[in-house]
């Protein structure tokens, strides 16, 4: 390695790390988010250029990889619909995990082919004696497992979100035993690997680490239901950062460690926000197989749901002075966000106060509803959080629930036996009238009955959300 | 050397917690996809693996796939975030 270029590259890495920090900080504030994302992407560009300036680099294969990856990434990012954003985020996250796993494998293969003495020179050209084989082995093992788990977990999340796989929790007898065995296998393989990384058996142990890591990703995501996806997506996001940081410990590179840790921390924060919004612990989300477990405890709520026609709904809305719209995953499925925005505009033109109450876990990823309503150009100031609208719900004339279910389920307040008991909800049942747009009487994604449908002030407006809302828009226009 | 790396690691984790303790829910998705793009930093490791292919063909193959996968993560993540934030921006411009 050429001696004079090394410090310069290091400064570039420091600069890139600073840009990541500033970018992430700005990304968490509404007025600076766009610039923050740009600054962080400049940081990435600088980190890539700095790495290419390392002495002795050969560029032709690098170019191939960069061109293929950039082309796929750009096409995917431009083509994806806003309603498909959850699976897109899951997919991208998986590729990050895959890359980290492959880095671990490639570095380990280098090590085995060169022998430790020569491999240490590639790690620390100035002072190879400072590199530690035990440390390197642990870093390689950890990166391989976390990378593999991120990759396969994200792929399962992607398949579930894209509905190529059933979104319901998949539970089987002895699941906990299987998980325990998988963890034991990882520990055993890691010990064999780290004790003698250059022994022939170690390569098998390393392969086992990757395979078992992939299995762990599958077994930990399949028991998680669709309604819990926001938690899983943010947790996997955190894992991909941790995998990148671990890869930094392999090649002894600070910029990987800093950037990876930042992502790891931000993913954990989002995960906590999501868990809090459901009043559940992370362990409960990960291990309970929510929704599939609790079908025996109650025989369902008795009562009669009262249907309403779109003509009568129009009458109610036309007379309403204050309307709260509660969107949920059903709105995304029906692609109804544009029709909903149009209805909202007509209501405002009619002199009505319109607000959209957005529950943090509505949809399949954190902020899902905000993205959809933003796409449809709903004014930001009309979006409110549950704690802002709940205290004034009694004064609301009509609460319209569009494709949401569990986040408006009063069982969370009233029924101690309900699996969602204690979850903060939007109290639409306190409004003067609740209109629930629904395809049918089926229970929500979590498979829990909703007593809201049987309340005296509740009316069911059956049909596809988009068609129903468009019909209401038509009524307003023809009036 | 190793001790220093851990030092950096622990500080960076705490920095991350401090940086983004409060996030408006409007930004949950962009923050997630934007930080997801940053996790593509593993591209640096992938570049080192391909650029110094001491281990023969297998290292090159693994490295090229790693570079491509990381690049999908980076380019896709930043562009998708940019698109989403663009939708937010037009609205806040209307507001003023």
XYZ file of C-alpha atoms in Angstrom:
575
model
C 0.000 0.000 0.000
C 1.307 3.421 -0.911
C 2.103 5.180 2.320
C 1.093 8.740 1.478
C -2.422 7.969 0.253
C -3.576 6.201 3.425
C -4.099 9.227 5.732
C -5.944 11.049 2.971
C -8.355 8.134 2.569
C -8.879 8.091 6.301
C -9.857 11.782 6.255
C -12.361 11.032 3.514
C -13.845 8.262 5.687
C -14.133 10.652 8.631
C -15.792 13.214 6.384
C -18.243 10.572 5.119
C -19.085 9.559 8.715
C -19.791 13.186 9.612
C -22.085 13.500 6.594
C -23.980 10.356 7.679
C -24.460 11.804 11.165
C -25.657 15.185 9.874
C -27.822 13.517 7.238
C -29.527 11.214 9.704
C -30.123 14.076 12.130
C -31.759 16.126 9.380
C -33.743 13.125 8.170
C -35.587 13.014 11.489
C -36.985 16.559 11.083
C -39.724 17.431 8.605
C -38.261 20.655 7.222
C -34.771 19.271 6.650
C -35.454 15.620 5.769
C -34.967 15.989 2.028
C -31.626 17.755 2.396
C -30.595 15.230 5.046
C -31.158 12.338 2.664
C -29.096 14.111 0.020
C -26.244 14.825 2.443
C -26.157 11.211 3.553
C -26.029 10.050 -0.080
C -23.041 12.365 -0.673
C -21.409 10.716 2.335
C -21.975 7.330 0.697
C -20.454 8.544 -2.577
C -17.394 9.836 -0.751
C -16.984 6.547 1.146
C -17.160 4.612 -2.144
C -14.668 6.909 -3.903
C -12.298 6.770 -0.932
C -12.366 2.966 -1.002
C -11.643 2.929 -4.719
C -8.576 5.095 -4.053
C -7.035 2.359 -1.887
C -3.730 1.232 -3.332
C -3.661 -1.833 -5.543
C -7.390 -1.881 -6.360
C -8.504 -3.546 -9.576
C -11.511 -1.850 -11.037
C -13.076 -3.964 -13.776
C -15.049 -6.273 -11.497
C -15.938 -3.391 -9.195
C -17.418 -1.588 -12.168
C -19.474 -4.630 -13.163
C -20.956 -4.953 -9.672
C -21.640 -1.236 -9.314
C -23.325 -0.953 -12.713
C -25.562 -3.989 -12.194
C -26.524 -2.971 -8.664
C -27.156 0.690 -9.519
C -29.278 -0.201 -12.534
C -31.462 -2.639 -10.573
C -31.734 -0.250 -7.626
C -32.654 2.734 -9.800
C -35.239 0.852 -11.866
C -36.837 -0.621 -8.752
C -36.933 2.730 -6.946
C -38.545 4.503 -9.894
C -41.047 1.805 -10.694
C -42.330 0.947 -7.242
C -45.823 2.100 -6.297
C -46.249 3.937 -3.034
C -48.648 1.233 -1.871
C -45.855 -1.323 -2.354
C -43.390 0.614 -0.234
C -43.386 -1.841 2.709
C -42.236 -4.776 0.596
C -39.749 -2.541 -1.226
C -38.133 -1.497 2.054
C -38.048 -5.139 3.147
C -36.419 -6.208 -0.108
C -33.746 -3.473 -0.076
C -32.973 -4.305 3.520
C -32.468 -7.946 2.570
C -29.880 -7.010 -0.055
C -27.902 -5.095 2.565
C -27.854 -8.198 4.771
C -26.860 -10.405 1.829
C -23.965 -8.075 1.003
C -22.668 -8.193 4.581
C -22.878 -11.992 4.664
C -20.971 -12.266 1.378
C -18.313 -9.835 2.609
C -17.758 -12.118 5.610
C -17.489 -15.147 3.317
C -15.125 -13.435 0.857
C -12.873 -12.200 3.648
C -12.797 -15.622 5.270
C -11.944 -17.257 1.946
C -9.101 -14.751 1.476
C -7.829 -15.602 4.916
C -7.862 -19.351 4.232
C -6.215 -18.980 0.828
C -3.471 -16.603 1.968
C -2.839 -17.867 5.481
C -3.065 -15.529 8.463
C 0.306 -13.794 8.038
C -0.411 -12.603 4.514
C -4.084 -11.941 5.224
C -3.151 -9.680 8.145
C -1.110 -7.581 5.707
C -4.243 -6.945 3.627
C -6.048 -5.814 6.786
C -3.366 -3.618 8.301
C -0.592 -2.965 5.758
C 1.356 -0.729 8.135
C 1.243 -2.952 11.173
C 0.007 -6.474 10.388
C 1.123 -7.761 13.778
C -1.612 -5.683 15.431
C -4.359 -7.726 13.786
C -5.750 -10.506 15.938
C -6.939 -13.805 14.389
C -9.373 -14.587 17.211
C -10.938 -11.153 16.897
C -11.168 -11.535 13.109
C -12.794 -14.975 13.453
C -15.442 -13.712 15.868
C -16.184 -10.732 13.627
C -16.487 -12.990 10.566
C -18.785 -15.447 12.361
C -20.992 -12.680 13.765
C -21.271 -10.851 10.434
C -22.133 -14.065 8.599
C -24.930 -14.967 11.042
C -26.474 -11.487 11.333
C -26.134 -10.879 7.592
C -27.769 -14.221 6.759
C -30.562 -13.669 9.280
C -31.228 -10.173 7.920
C -31.306 -11.491 4.373
C -33.672 -14.425 4.835
C -35.820 -12.597 7.410
C -36.272 -9.664 5.035
C -37.111 -12.001 2.168
C -39.850 -13.683 4.224
C -41.139 -10.256 5.271
C -41.110 -9.246 1.597
C -43.037 -12.374 0.563
C -45.605 -11.793 3.287
C -46.022 -8.100 2.495
C -46.294 -8.740 -1.239
C -48.860 -11.430 -0.356
C -46.944 -14.086 -2.232
C -47.091 -15.908 1.077
C -49.970 -15.901 3.584
C -49.661 -12.973 5.970
C -51.134 -14.894 8.891
C -48.725 -16.144 11.518
C -47.401 -19.598 10.645
C -47.113 -21.662 13.787
C -46.238 -25.280 14.176
C -45.863 -27.684 17.053
C -42.448 -27.490 18.662
C -41.589 -24.121 17.141
C -39.844 -22.983 20.306
C -37.828 -26.201 20.341
C -36.768 -25.640 16.736
C -35.719 -22.073 17.529
C -33.731 -23.235 20.547
C -32.019 -25.915 18.433
C -31.180 -23.329 15.774
C -29.608 -21.042 18.373
C -27.640 -23.958 19.838
C -26.414 -24.918 16.378
C -25.217 -21.352 15.808
C -23.344 -21.336 19.104
C -21.755 -24.721 18.429
C -20.702 -23.819 14.892
C -19.339 -20.464 16.086
C -17.227 -22.145 18.766
C -15.825 -24.741 16.331
C -15.114 -21.973 13.838
C -13.452 -19.503 16.203
C -11.294 -22.087 17.997
C -9.346 -22.990 14.850
C -10.424 -20.868 11.875
C -7.745 -22.256 9.587
C -8.506 -25.936 10.230
C -10.337 -27.785 7.429
C -13.344 -28.368 9.703
C -13.676 -24.625 10.182
C -14.833 -24.075 6.609
C -17.691 -26.487 7.235
C -18.473 -24.714 10.481
C -18.521 -21.419 8.617
C -20.878 -22.804 5.969
C -23.083 -24.123 8.765
C -23.142 -20.651 10.339
C -24.483 -19.128 7.149
C -27.065 -21.859 6.571
C -28.303 -21.811 10.155
C -28.371 -18.011 10.088
C -30.608 -18.201 7.012
C -32.859 -20.729 8.760
C -33.078 -18.511 11.851
C -34.255 -15.610 9.695
C -37.054 -17.766 8.293
C -38.163 -19.307 11.574
C -38.174 -15.968 13.369
C -40.294 -14.111 10.799
C -42.873 -16.740 9.723
C -44.707 -16.741 13.093
C -45.268 -12.982 12.920
C -48.623 -11.739 11.638
C -49.296 -8.969 9.139
C -50.420 -6.476 11.773
C -47.060 -6.811 13.519
C -45.070 -6.167 10.353
C -44.164 -2.563 11.276
C -42.201 -3.937 14.228
C -40.457 -6.618 12.185
C -39.542 -4.276 9.359
C -37.922 -1.781 11.708
C -36.160 -4.543 13.621
C -34.727 -6.029 10.405
C -33.608 -2.531 9.462
C -31.700 -2.416 12.715
C -30.130 -5.844 12.031
C -28.868 -4.745 8.621
C -27.040 -1.860 10.321
C -25.553 -4.178 12.924
C -24.409 -6.560 10.163
C -22.679 -3.660 8.388
C -21.005 -2.552 11.627
C -19.843 -6.136 12.217
C -18.355 -6.203 8.710
C -16.444 -3.091 9.779
C -14.856 -5.147 12.556
C -13.664 -7.672 9.952
C -11.917 -5.222 7.655
C -11.069 -2.888 10.574
C -12.817 0.086 9.045
C -14.351 2.884 11.115
C -16.768 4.256 8.545
C -18.583 0.909 8.421
C -18.751 0.784 12.187
C -20.056 4.349 12.554
C -22.627 4.151 9.752
C -23.755 0.646 10.692
C -24.180 1.583 14.356
C -26.220 4.661 13.463
C -28.595 2.501 11.422
C -28.705 -0.113 14.165
C -29.657 2.542 16.727
C -32.265 4.228 14.533
C -33.855 0.854 13.767
C -34.088 0.068 17.464
C -35.694 3.454 18.166
C -38.337 2.878 15.482
C -38.924 -0.632 16.824
C -39.522 0.802 20.291
C -41.939 3.414 18.949
C -43.920 0.661 17.186
C -43.980 -1.615 20.248
C -45.132 1.273 22.427
C -47.918 2.069 19.965
C -49.171 -1.490 20.462
C -48.475 -1.562 24.196
C -46.509 -4.772 23.761
C -42.964 -5.772 24.469
C -40.628 -6.741 21.685
C -40.380 -10.266 23.081
C -44.173 -10.526 22.956
C -44.254 -9.513 19.282
C -41.442 -11.877 18.325
C -42.545 -14.991 20.163
C -46.289 -14.917 20.691
C -47.537 -15.633 17.172
C -50.155 -12.966 17.729
C -53.655 -13.713 16.524
C -53.249 -17.406 15.873
C -52.884 -18.242 19.543
C -55.985 -16.741 21.083
C -58.982 -18.063 19.220
C -60.471 -20.047 22.066
C -60.994 -17.503 24.826
C -64.213 -15.775 23.765
C -67.091 -16.972 21.633
C -67.243 -13.699 19.753
C -69.267 -10.572 20.369
C -73.033 -10.826 20.071
C -75.057 -8.258 18.265
C -76.196 -7.123 14.922
C -74.108 -4.980 12.621
C -76.243 -2.314 10.971
C -75.487 -1.737 7.304
C -75.866 1.679 5.704
C -76.176 2.677 2.039
C -73.875 5.162 0.381
C -76.863 7.515 -0.120
C -77.504 7.618 3.629
C -73.777 8.001 4.299
C -73.756 10.984 1.974
C -76.649 12.536 3.937
C -74.722 12.117 7.177
C -71.504 13.520 5.736
C -73.303 16.397 4.047
C -74.752 17.472 7.382
C -71.556 16.876 9.378
C -69.549 19.811 10.712
C -66.648 17.673 11.804
C -65.336 14.430 10.285
C -62.429 12.241 11.335
C -61.113 9.760 8.778
C -59.203 6.750 10.101
C -57.262 5.008 7.331
C -55.786 1.535 7.617
C -54.196 -1.193 5.560
C -57.483 -1.763 3.703
C -57.134 1.684 2.141
C -53.723 0.711 0.806
C -55.018 -2.595 -0.575
C -57.926 -0.872 -2.328
C -55.619 1.944 -3.562
C -58.317 4.295 -2.287
C -56.069 7.150 -1.104
C -56.788 9.451 -4.069
C -60.548 8.958 -3.808
C -60.297 9.579 -0.056
C -58.419 12.829 -0.600
C -61.082 13.942 -3.111
C -63.825 13.185 -0.591
C -61.883 15.116 2.061
C -61.617 18.151 -0.241
C -65.347 18.067 -0.997
C -66.118 17.898 2.715
C -63.860 20.878 3.418
C -65.535 22.797 0.569
C -68.815 21.948 2.261
C -67.639 23.786 5.373
C -66.735 20.674 7.318
C -63.673 20.266 9.518
C -61.756 17.209 8.219
C -58.982 15.419 10.029
C -57.156 12.179 9.321
C -56.334 10.273 12.490
C -53.278 8.111 11.905
C -52.322 5.347 14.276
C -48.555 4.689 14.395
C -49.010 1.012 13.499
C -51.745 1.429 10.872
C -50.581 -0.369 7.749
C -47.634 -2.647 7.304
C -44.671 -0.401 8.057
C -43.971 2.611 10.264
C -45.512 5.701 8.654
C -47.287 3.708 5.927
C -50.473 5.831 5.984
C -48.543 9.098 5.982
C -46.770 8.059 2.796
C -50.000 7.087 1.038
C -51.864 10.248 2.025
C -48.875 12.372 1.083
C -48.857 10.691 -2.323
C -52.518 11.641 -2.718
C -51.672 15.233 -1.703
C -53.617 15.347 1.539
C -52.544 18.546 3.360
C -50.118 17.721 6.137
C -51.960 19.828 8.721
C -55.036 17.604 8.403
C -53.058 14.593 9.680
C -53.345 14.125 13.436
C -52.137 11.527 15.913
C -54.506 9.512 18.131
C -53.670 11.390 21.332
C -54.622 14.690 19.653
C -58.008 13.565 18.387
C -59.167 11.201 21.150
C -59.953 13.907 23.751
C -62.274 15.722 21.325
C -63.830 12.616 19.764
C -67.234 13.292 21.457
C -67.575 16.463 19.380
C -66.927 14.667 16.099
C -70.068 14.150 14.007
C -68.834 11.336 11.799
C -65.804 9.097 12.196
C -65.066 7.216 8.978
C -62.995 4.079 9.316
C -61.470 3.148 5.966
C -59.834 -0.239 5.973
C -58.646 -0.037 9.578
C -59.712 -2.570 12.163
C -57.500 -3.384 15.125
C -56.427 0.230 15.719
C -60.081 1.220 16.326
C -61.103 -1.910 18.242
C -62.642 -0.889 21.598
C -61.833 -4.361 22.950
C -58.366 -2.904 23.525
C -59.974 -0.668 26.164
C -62.775 -2.860 27.460
C -62.003 -6.563 27.145
C -59.222 -7.784 29.387
C -59.244 -11.133 27.614
C -58.558 -9.606 24.224
C -55.060 -10.137 22.833
C -54.839 -6.435 22.038
C -56.024 -5.329 25.503
C -54.084 -2.227 26.562
C -53.115 -1.124 23.074
C -53.746 2.607 22.619
C -56.477 2.959 19.989
C -58.356 5.698 18.183
C -61.652 5.980 20.075
C -63.937 6.276 17.049
C -66.767 4.674 19.050
C -66.969 7.949 21.032
C -67.902 9.922 17.923
C -71.585 10.664 17.299
C -71.662 8.263 14.364
C -69.054 5.781 13.153
C -69.120 4.580 9.567
C -66.985 1.559 8.881
C -66.002 0.883 5.288
C -65.354 -2.791 4.960
C -65.350 -5.477 2.317
C -67.180 -7.975 4.500
C -67.758 -8.927 8.121
C -64.470 -10.847 8.349
C -62.302 -10.014 11.338
C -59.144 -7.922 10.964
C -55.682 -9.054 10.101
C -54.994 -10.061 13.658
C -58.064 -12.317 13.549
C -59.750 -10.608 16.494
C -63.461 -9.834 16.654
C -64.288 -6.168 16.741
C -67.159 -5.136 19.088
C -67.102 -1.706 17.403
C -69.280 -3.097 14.603
C -72.118 -3.853 17.037
C -72.217 -0.487 18.815
C -75.432 1.542 18.546
C -73.712 4.441 16.782
C -71.873 2.230 14.287
C -72.935 1.679 10.675
C -71.321 -0.687 8.205
C -70.770 0.494 4.642
C -69.904 -2.685 2.760
C -67.933 -2.809 -0.466
C -64.531 -2.136 -1.970
C -63.129 0.987 -0.268
C -62.194 2.713 -3.508
C -65.559 2.072 -5.178
C -67.459 3.110 -2.042
C -65.540 6.343 -1.550
C -65.825 7.148 -5.264
C -69.599 6.658 -4.989
C -69.688 9.136 -2.106
C -67.618 11.585 -4.144
C -70.151 11.133 -6.973
C -73.059 11.890 -4.609
C -71.349 15.120 -3.510
C -70.661 16.190 -7.074
C -74.151 15.512 -8.369
C -75.785 17.282 -5.411
C -6.657 -1.216 17.501
C -9.510 -3.576 18.448
C -10.191 -1.603 21.627
C -10.402 1.592 19.621
C -12.908 0.029 17.219
C -15.153 -0.957 20.127
C -14.841 2.545 21.514
C -16.020 3.977 18.186
C -18.811 1.380 18.001
C -20.244 2.150 21.442
C -20.026 5.905 20.916
C -21.729 5.630 17.517
C -24.605 3.582 18.962
C -25.200 6.170 21.673
C -24.880 8.964 19.139
C -27.542 7.233 17.052
C -29.936 7.073 20.000
C -29.362 10.741 20.809
C -29.680 11.888 17.189
C -33.109 10.469 16.535
C -34.868 10.184 19.835
C -37.903 12.095 18.599
C -39.285 11.418 15.138
C -42.615 12.772 13.846
C -44.693 9.848 12.566
C -44.830 11.428 9.115
C -41.118 10.672 8.823
C -41.132 7.078 10.070
C -41.004 5.556 6.606
C -38.461 7.973 5.090
C -36.253 7.609 8.163
C -36.429 3.853 7.810
C -35.690 3.747 4.089
C -33.063 6.494 4.398
C -31.213 4.727 7.190
C -31.663 1.495 5.257
C -29.685 3.094 2.421
C -26.930 3.989 4.898
C -26.677 0.338 5.926
C -25.517 -0.221 2.345
C -22.172 1.126 3.644
C -21.202 -2.523 3.654
C -20.392 -1.701 0.004
C -16.994 -0.573 1.343
C -16.291 -4.105 2.556
C -17.520 -5.517 -0.736
C -15.270 -3.164 -2.735
C -12.244 -4.189 -0.673
C -13.097 -7.856 -1.294
C -13.305 -7.472 -5.100
C -10.604 -4.839 -5.472
C -7.982 -6.960 -3.725
C -8.905 -10.414 -4.998
C -6.159 -12.357 -3.275
C -8.262 -15.419 -2.718
C -8.890 -16.322 -6.349
C -12.083 -16.650 -8.352
C -14.453 -17.453 -5.500
C -13.563 -14.205 -3.727
C -14.154 -12.274 -6.947
C -17.538 -13.909 -7.525
C -18.662 -13.361 -3.924
C -17.326 -9.825 -4.011
C -19.093 -8.877 -7.244
C -22.412 -10.208 -5.946
C -21.807 -8.344 -2.676
C -21.037 -5.100 -4.526
C -24.176 -5.466 -6.654
C -26.404 -6.308 -3.659
C -25.025 -3.432 -1.581
C -25.434 -1.076 -4.522
C -29.084 -2.102 -4.965
C -29.539 -1.272 -1.276
C -27.743 2.079 -1.593
C -29.198 3.365 -4.870
C -32.685 1.941 -4.291
C -32.779 3.200 -0.699
C -31.711 6.762 -1.438
C -33.923 7.136 -4.517
C -37.020 5.712 -2.847
C -36.498 8.021 0.139
C -35.990 10.956 -2.204
C -39.246 10.146 -3.994
C -41.199 9.907 -0.762
C -39.787 13.107 0.690
C -40.578 14.831 -2.597
C -44.261 14.141 -1.993
C -44.016 15.624 1.495
C -42.220 18.675 0.168
C -44.842 19.735 -2.367
C -47.321 19.877 0.467
C -45.274 21.947 2.877
C -44.646 24.343 -0.020
C -48.415 24.673 -0.488
C -48.789 25.394 3.184
C -46.580 28.491 3.056
